[in-house]
mmCIF file of C-alpha atoms in Angstrom:
data_model
loop_
_atom_site.group_PDB
_atom_site.id
_atom_site.type_symbol
_atom_site.label_atom_id
_atom_site.label_comp_id
_atom_site.label_asym_id
_atom_site.label_seq_id
_atom_site.Cartn_x
_atom_site.Cartn_y
_atom_site.Cartn_z
ATOM 1 C CA UNK A 1 105.509 106.888 106.707
ATOM 2 C CA UNK A 2 108.631 107.997 108.706
ATOM 3 C CA UNK A 3 109.877 110.787 110.531
ATOM 4 C CA UNK A 4 109.527 114.167 108.951
ATOM 5 C CA UNK A 5 111.699 114.990 106.167
ATOM 6 C CA UNK A 6 113.976 117.804 105.798
ATOM 7 C CA UNK A 7 112.955 120.633 103.606
ATOM 8 C CA UNK A 8 116.688 121.519 102.626
ATOM 9 C CA UNK A 9 117.305 118.664 100.555
ATOM 10 C CA UNK A 10 121.132 118.158 99.981
ATOM 11 C CA UNK A 11 122.214 115.700 97.492
ATOM 12 C CA UNK A 12 124.239 113.256 99.242
ATOM 13 C CA UNK A 13 127.328 111.161 98.188
ATOM 14 C CA UNK A 14 126.974 107.317 98.460
ATOM 15 C CA UNK A 15 129.216 107.526 101.602
ATOM 16 C CA UNK A 16 127.145 110.385 103.010
ATOM 17 C CA UNK A 17 123.792 108.349 102.286
ATOM 18 C CA UNK A 18 125.198 105.300 104.027
ATOM 19 C CA UNK A 19 126.455 107.250 107.232
ATOM 20 C CA UNK A 20 123.274 109.160 107.560
ATOM 21 C CA UNK A 21 121.315 105.901 107.231
ATOM 22 C CA UNK A 22 123.356 104.141 109.852
ATOM 23 C CA UNK A 23 123.144 107.122 112.354
ATOM 24 C CA UNK A 24 119.546 107.490 111.998
ATOM 25 C CA UNK A 25 118.797 103.643 112.768
ATOM 26 C CA UNK A 26 121.311 103.699 115.404
ATOM 27 C CA UNK A 27 119.458 106.522 117.348
ATOM 28 C CA UNK A 28 115.837 105.232 116.283
ATOM 29 C CA UNK A 29 116.461 101.441 117.214
ATOM 30 C CA UNK A 30 113.308 99.111 117.124
ATOM 31 C CA UNK A 31 110.987 101.653 118.047
ATOM 32 C CA UNK A 32 111.233 103.777 115.029
ATOM 33 C CA UNK A 33 107.840 103.313 113.696
ATOM 34 C CA UNK A 34 106.055 100.661 116.050
ATOM 35 C CA UNK A 35 106.477 100.601 119.760
ATOM 36 C CA UNK A 36 108.091 97.339 120.956
ATOM 37 C CA UNK A 37 105.443 96.838 123.656
ATOM 38 C CA UNK A 38 102.382 97.643 121.626
ATOM 39 C CA UNK A 39 103.387 96.245 118.028
ATOM 40 C CA UNK A 40 101.969 93.074 116.730
ATOM 41 C CA UNK A 41 104.360 93.301 113.796
ATOM 42 C CA UNK A 42 107.313 93.338 116.497
ATOM 43 C CA UNK A 43 105.894 90.343 118.069
ATOM 44 C CA UNK A 44 105.336 88.717 114.949
ATOM 45 C CA UNK A 45 108.890 88.844 113.801
ATOM 46 C CA UNK A 46 110.482 88.244 117.306
ATOM 47 C CA UNK A 47 108.409 85.897 119.227
ATOM 48 C CA UNK A 48 108.532 82.111 119.135
ATOM 49 C CA UNK A 49 105.343 81.251 117.086
ATOM 50 C CA UNK A 50 102.828 78.546 118.394
ATOM 51 C CA UNK A 51 99.997 77.203 116.383
ATOM 52 C CA UNK A 52 97.500 78.913 118.846
ATOM 53 C CA UNK A 53 98.895 82.387 118.295
ATOM 54 C CA UNK A 54 99.023 81.858 114.384
ATOM 55 C CA UNK A 55 95.452 80.770 114.522
ATOM 56 C CA UNK A 56 94.458 83.740 116.529
ATOM 57 C CA UNK A 57 96.339 85.969 114.170
ATOM 58 C CA UNK A 58 94.770 84.145 110.987
ATOM 59 C CA UNK A 59 91.304 84.960 112.543
ATOM 60 C CA UNK A 60 92.059 88.483 112.800
ATOM 61 C CA UNK A 61 93.361 88.619 109.223
ATOM 62 C CA UNK A 62 90.202 87.077 108.012
ATOM 63 C CA UNK A 63 87.976 89.461 109.919
ATOM 64 C CA UNK A 64 89.757 92.147 108.134
ATOM 65 C CA UNK A 65 89.184 90.805 104.577
ATOM 66 C CA UNK A 66 85.614 90.099 105.434
ATOM 67 C CA UNK A 67 84.910 93.619 106.547
ATOM 68 C CA UNK A 68 86.630 95.024 103.427
ATOM 69 C CA UNK A 69 84.729 92.874 100.981
ATOM 70 C CA UNK A 70 81.363 93.833 102.754
ATOM 71 C CA UNK A 71 82.060 97.436 102.726
ATOM 72 C CA UNK A 72 83.452 97.901 99.416
ATOM 73 C CA UNK A 73 81.747 95.129 97.409
ATOM 74 C CA UNK A 74 78.743 97.286 96.189
ATOM 75 C CA UNK A 75 80.686 100.316 95.016
ATOM 76 C CA UNK A 76 80.059 101.602 91.635
ATOM 77 C CA UNK A 77 83.127 101.985 89.085
ATOM 78 C CA UNK A 78 86.075 103.364 91.215
ATOM 79 C CA UNK A 79 89.587 104.471 90.955
ATOM 80 C CA UNK A 80 92.142 104.355 93.372
ATOM 81 C CA UNK A 81 94.587 107.533 94.069
ATOM 82 C CA UNK A 82 97.769 106.778 95.608
ATOM 83 C CA UNK A 83 100.281 109.525 97.008
ATOM 84 C CA UNK A 84 102.237 110.976 100.024
ATOM 85 C CA UNK A 85 100.818 111.621 103.392
ATOM 86 C CA UNK A 86 103.303 114.481 103.702
ATOM 87 C CA UNK A 87 101.743 117.387 101.449
ATOM 88 C CA UNK A 88 100.121 120.254 102.957
ATOM 89 C CA UNK A 89 96.921 122.323 101.634
ATOM 90 C CA UNK A 90 98.380 124.916 99.365
ATOM 91 C CA UNK A 91 101.308 122.905 97.976
ATOM 92 C CA UNK A 92 101.628 121.960 94.472
ATOM 93 C CA UNK A 93 101.091 118.296 94.687
ATOM 94 C CA UNK A 94 98.607 118.690 97.282
ATOM 95 C CA UNK A 95 96.559 120.865 95.092
ATOM 96 C CA UNK A 96 97.282 118.492 91.941
ATOM 97 C CA UNK A 97 95.836 115.484 93.917
ATOM 98 C CA UNK A 98 92.890 117.550 94.841
ATOM 99 C CA UNK A 99 92.062 118.609 91.499
ATOM 100 C CA UNK A 100 92.437 114.896 90.580
ATOM 101 C CA UNK A 101 90.071 113.508 93.012
ATOM 102 C CA UNK A 102 87.773 116.443 91.930
ATOM 103 C CA UNK A 103 87.903 115.518 88.255
ATOM 104 C CA UNK A 104 87.521 111.683 88.524
ATOM 105 C CA UNK A 105 84.625 112.096 90.779
ATOM 106 C CA UNK A 106 82.842 114.665 88.264
ATOM 107 C CA UNK A 107 83.570 111.840 85.601
ATOM 108 C CA UNK A 108 81.618 109.584 87.546
ATOM 109 C CA UNK A 109 84.033 107.456 89.586
ATOM 110 C CA UNK A 110 84.174 106.559 93.352
ATOM 111 C CA UNK A 111 87.351 107.636 94.489
ATOM 112 C CA UNK A 112 89.500 105.403 96.871
ATOM 113 C CA UNK A 113 92.533 106.357 98.988
ATOM 114 C CA UNK A 114 94.593 105.258 101.622
ATOM 115 C CA UNK A 115 92.412 107.575 103.728
ATOM 116 C CA UNK A 116 95.356 109.564 105.521
ATOM 117 C CA UNK A 117 96.671 113.173 105.157
ATOM 118 C CA UNK A 118 98.434 114.737 102.281
ATOM 119 C CA UNK A 119 97.905 113.580 98.575
ATOM 120 C CA UNK A 120 95.131 111.000 99.902
ATOM 121 C CA UNK A 121 93.341 113.735 101.967
ATOM 122 C CA UNK A 122 93.502 116.019 98.838
ATOM 123 C CA UNK A 123 91.989 113.405 96.461
ATOM 124 C CA UNK A 124 89.311 112.675 98.915
ATOM 125 C CA UNK A 125 88.529 116.351 99.615
ATOM 126 C CA UNK A 126 88.490 117.124 95.809
ATOM 127 C CA UNK A 127 85.849 114.247 95.384
ATOM 128 C CA UNK A 128 84.034 115.738 98.353
ATOM 129 C CA UNK A 129 83.896 119.026 96.792
ATOM 130 C CA UNK A 130 82.486 117.725 93.406
ATOM 131 C CA UNK A 131 79.780 116.047 95.368
ATOM 132 C CA UNK A 132 81.023 112.377 94.671
ATOM 133 C CA UNK A 133 81.557 109.301 96.800
ATOM 134 C CA UNK A 134 84.735 108.910 98.109
ATOM 135 C CA UNK A 135 86.337 106.374 100.721
ATOM 136 C CA UNK A 136 89.482 106.242 102.573
ATOM 137 C CA UNK A 137 90.990 102.882 103.775
ATOM 138 C CA UNK A 138 93.172 103.939 106.723
ATOM 139 C CA UNK A 139 95.896 102.041 107.955
ATOM 140 C CA UNK A 140 96.329 102.281 111.956
ATOM 141 C CA UNK A 141 99.966 103.520 112.412
ATOM 142 C CA UNK A 142 101.454 105.279 115.657
ATOM 143 C CA UNK A 143 102.611 107.945 113.532
ATOM 144 C CA UNK A 144 101.382 110.229 110.866
ATOM 145 C CA UNK A 145 98.312 108.313 109.654
ATOM 146 C CA UNK A 146 94.857 109.184 110.650
ATOM 147 C CA UNK A 147 91.635 109.356 108.815
ATOM 148 C CA UNK A 148 91.047 112.547 106.998
ATOM 149 C CA UNK A 149 87.746 114.402 107.254
ATOM 150 C CA UNK A 150 86.897 114.399 103.766
ATOM 151 C CA UNK A 151 85.983 110.824 103.275
ATOM 152 C CA UNK A 152 82.264 109.582 102.911
ATOM 153 C CA UNK A 153 83.116 106.781 105.115
ATOM 154 C CA UNK A 154 86.585 105.463 106.479
ATOM 155 C CA UNK A 155 87.522 101.805 106.812
ATOM 156 C CA UNK A 156 90.319 100.950 109.161
ATOM 157 C CA UNK A 157 92.820 98.143 108.701
ATOM 158 C CA UNK A 158 95.722 96.965 110.960
ATOM 159 C CA UNK A 159 97.425 95.018 108.127
ATOM 160 C CA UNK A 160 99.169 96.497 105.032
ATOM 161 C CA UNK A 161 98.626 93.776 102.847
ATOM 162 C CA UNK A 162 94.895 93.588 103.427
ATOM 163 C CA UNK A 163 94.364 97.067 102.872
ATOM 164 C CA UNK A 164 96.452 96.816 99.706
ATOM 165 C CA UNK A 165 94.440 94.047 98.455
ATOM 166 C CA UNK A 166 91.234 96.074 98.867
ATOM 167 C CA UNK A 167 92.670 99.128 97.023
ATOM 168 C CA UNK A 168 93.551 97.149 93.951
ATOM 169 C CA UNK A 169 90.614 94.737 93.965
ATOM 170 C CA UNK A 170 87.752 97.322 93.630
ATOM 171 C CA UNK A 171 89.435 99.708 91.306
ATOM 172 C CA UNK A 172 89.359 99.697 87.553
ATOM 173 C CA UNK A 173 92.205 102.124 87.337
ATOM 174 C CA UNK A 174 95.053 103.257 89.493
ATOM 175 C CA UNK A 175 96.236 107.063 89.541
ATOM 176 C CA UNK A 176 99.768 107.586 91.259
ATOM 177 C CA UNK A 177 100.467 111.201 92.846
ATOM 178 C CA UNK A 178 103.880 111.949 93.876
ATOM 179 C CA UNK A 179 104.692 109.936 96.952
ATOM 180 C CA UNK A 180 107.260 108.038 98.908
ATOM 181 C CA UNK A 181 108.048 104.512 100.039
ATOM 182 C CA UNK A 182 104.349 103.629 100.834
ATOM 183 C CA UNK A 183 103.272 104.994 97.325
ATOM 184 C CA UNK A 184 106.125 102.896 95.296
ATOM 185 C CA UNK A 185 104.980 100.001 97.343
ATOM 186 C CA UNK A 186 101.622 100.217 96.012
ATOM 187 C CA UNK A 187 102.528 101.148 92.720
ATOM 188 C CA UNK A 188 104.978 98.322 92.028
ATOM 189 C CA UNK A 189 102.399 96.073 93.704
ATOM 190 C CA UNK A 190 99.844 96.933 91.221
ATOM 191 C CA UNK A 191 102.445 96.793 88.304
ATOM 192 C CA UNK A 192 103.575 93.268 89.133
ATOM 193 C CA UNK A 193 99.856 91.931 89.198
ATOM 194 C CA UNK A 194 99.238 93.470 85.809
ATOM 195 C CA UNK A 195 102.728 92.161 84.546
ATOM 196 C CA UNK A 196 102.105 88.768 85.856
ATOM 197 C CA UNK A 197 98.362 88.731 84.372
ATOM 198 C CA UNK A 198 96.705 88.244 87.982
ATOM 199 C CA UNK A 199 94.643 91.527 87.529
ATOM 200 C CA UNK A 200 93.616 93.833 84.347
ATOM 201 C CA UNK A 201 95.072 95.110 82.535
ATOM 202 C CA UNK A 202 93.981 98.020 84.340
ATOM 203 C CA UNK A 203 95.195 101.736 83.745
ATOM 204 C CA UNK A 204 98.184 102.488 85.961
ATOM 205 C CA UNK A 205 99.085 106.254 85.446
ATOM 206 C CA UNK A 206 101.615 108.348 87.134
ATOM 207 C CA UNK A 207 100.857 112.277 87.507
ATOM 208 C CA UNK A 208 103.426 114.910 87.420
ATOM 209 C CA UNK A 209 106.465 114.298 85.032
ATOM 210 C CA UNK A 210 109.055 116.097 86.917
ATOM 211 C CA UNK A 211 108.488 114.268 90.021
ATOM 212 C CA UNK A 212 108.630 110.895 88.076
ATOM 213 C CA UNK A 213 111.199 111.384 85.477
ATOM 214 C CA UNK A 214 113.914 109.640 87.554
ATOM 215 C CA UNK A 215 111.742 106.709 88.196
ATOM 216 C CA UNK A 216 111.000 106.446 84.444
ATOM 217 C CA UNK A 217 114.728 106.802 83.601
ATOM 218 C CA UNK A 218 115.532 103.924 86.099
ATOM 219 C CA UNK A 219 112.931 101.748 84.732
ATOM 220 C CA UNK A 220 114.069 102.491 81.154
ATOM 221 C CA UNK A 221 117.922 101.502 82.521
ATOM 222 C CA UNK A 222 116.315 98.272 83.965
ATOM 223 C CA UNK A 223 114.672 97.150 80.773
ATOM 224 C CA UNK A 224 117.880 97.677 78.974
ATOM 225 C CA UNK A 225 119.724 95.512 81.688
ATOM 226 C CA UNK A 226 117.168 92.469 80.713
ATOM 227 C CA UNK A 227 115.250 92.372 83.814
ATOM 228 C CA UNK A 228 111.815 92.754 82.043
ATOM 229 C CA UNK A 229 110.822 93.593 78.518
ATOM 230 C CA UNK A 230 109.816 97.249 77.157
ATOM 231 C CA UNK A 231 106.371 96.281 76.688
ATOM 232 C CA UNK A 232 106.040 95.300 80.181
ATOM 233 C CA UNK A 233 106.495 98.463 81.349
ATOM 234 C CA UNK A 234 103.991 100.285 79.678
ATOM 235 C CA UNK A 235 101.956 100.631 83.279
ATOM 236 C CA UNK A 236 103.693 103.837 84.034
ATOM 237 C CA UNK A 237 102.105 106.206 81.480
ATOM 238 C CA UNK A 238 103.173 109.726 82.884
ATOM 239 C CA UNK A 239 100.638 112.635 82.550
ATOM 240 C CA UNK A 240 100.748 116.324 83.684
ATOM 241 C CA UNK A 241 97.121 116.943 84.382
ATOM 242 C CA UNK A 242 93.915 115.184 85.797
ATOM 243 C CA UNK A 243 92.078 115.434 82.271
ATOM 244 C CA UNK A 244 94.871 113.419 80.749
ATOM 245 C CA UNK A 245 94.392 110.897 83.335
ATOM 246 C CA UNK A 246 90.702 110.600 82.766
ATOM 247 C CA UNK A 247 91.209 110.340 79.119
ATOM 248 C CA UNK A 248 93.647 107.595 79.430
ATOM 249 C CA UNK A 249 91.475 105.762 81.993
ATOM 250 C CA UNK A 250 88.382 105.832 79.795
ATOM 251 C CA UNK A 251 90.351 105.005 76.611
ATOM 252 C CA UNK A 252 91.536 101.902 78.480
ATOM 253 C CA UNK A 253 87.883 100.768 79.777
ATOM 254 C CA UNK A 254 85.485 98.526 77.670
ATOM 255 C CA UNK A 255 82.379 100.494 76.471
ATOM 256 C CA UNK A 256 79.822 98.471 78.361
ATOM 257 C CA UNK A 257 81.649 99.294 81.713
ATOM 258 C CA UNK A 258 82.052 103.136 80.616
ATOM 259 C CA UNK A 259 78.360 103.037 80.279
ATOM 260 C CA UNK A 260 77.724 102.405 83.972
ATOM 261 C CA UNK A 261 79.403 105.616 84.757
ATOM 262 C CA UNK A 262 77.346 108.638 85.816
ATOM 263 C CA UNK A 263 78.907 111.726 85.595
ATOM 264 C CA UNK A 264 78.197 114.640 87.833
ATOM 265 C CA UNK A 265 76.799 117.892 86.790
#
């Protein structure tokens, strides 16, 4: 969720990359994403902490968890679709996400997203066009993120980690469209929980082979270096079409769970 990226991408040398990073952050300073005067995150990281303030913060966090549990606890079989906030209608990855949301809704799944623009909006839009229930778990940010108009209902969160818990907890599969840092964060959060047997194993599927090729190559390199074993990275199955993703999800779910699905006509 950063400043608008250039459409004229130039592959940088390591030195150019480092210099561009330094120049950007020198100019941006601390108000890059969250205004100093308004940001609870900035206060949390910079203020002296007191027991009273920590108790107040804990109460706010607890209230968000309670809201999420109450709102999402009675959903039917659901999938979460992750993806970038930056894609525009008509762009290939936007339309791919739109078709993915539509396909999963038609298959009988409730569609969950981060509730914002881009690939999230597209997935909600597709599910909406199919007539299926879909929800947006929106994160409150000063830039870029705002609820999209296609959700059945939008739930707002102040805390990224509470929102991620909800997106993971109430889904039986995770579909990852092309995206940036936030999408990678969500992808590897789910992957780590699956690897450590904290959830699932649930299907975790990447859509768009061209986009994800570099990540797959890097993950393979990491396995060769011994930081995890090859069987632990089976999470990142890569497909090209929504239908392939649906087939993989259905193949990985127990039969009694699949019987609860009610495909749309």
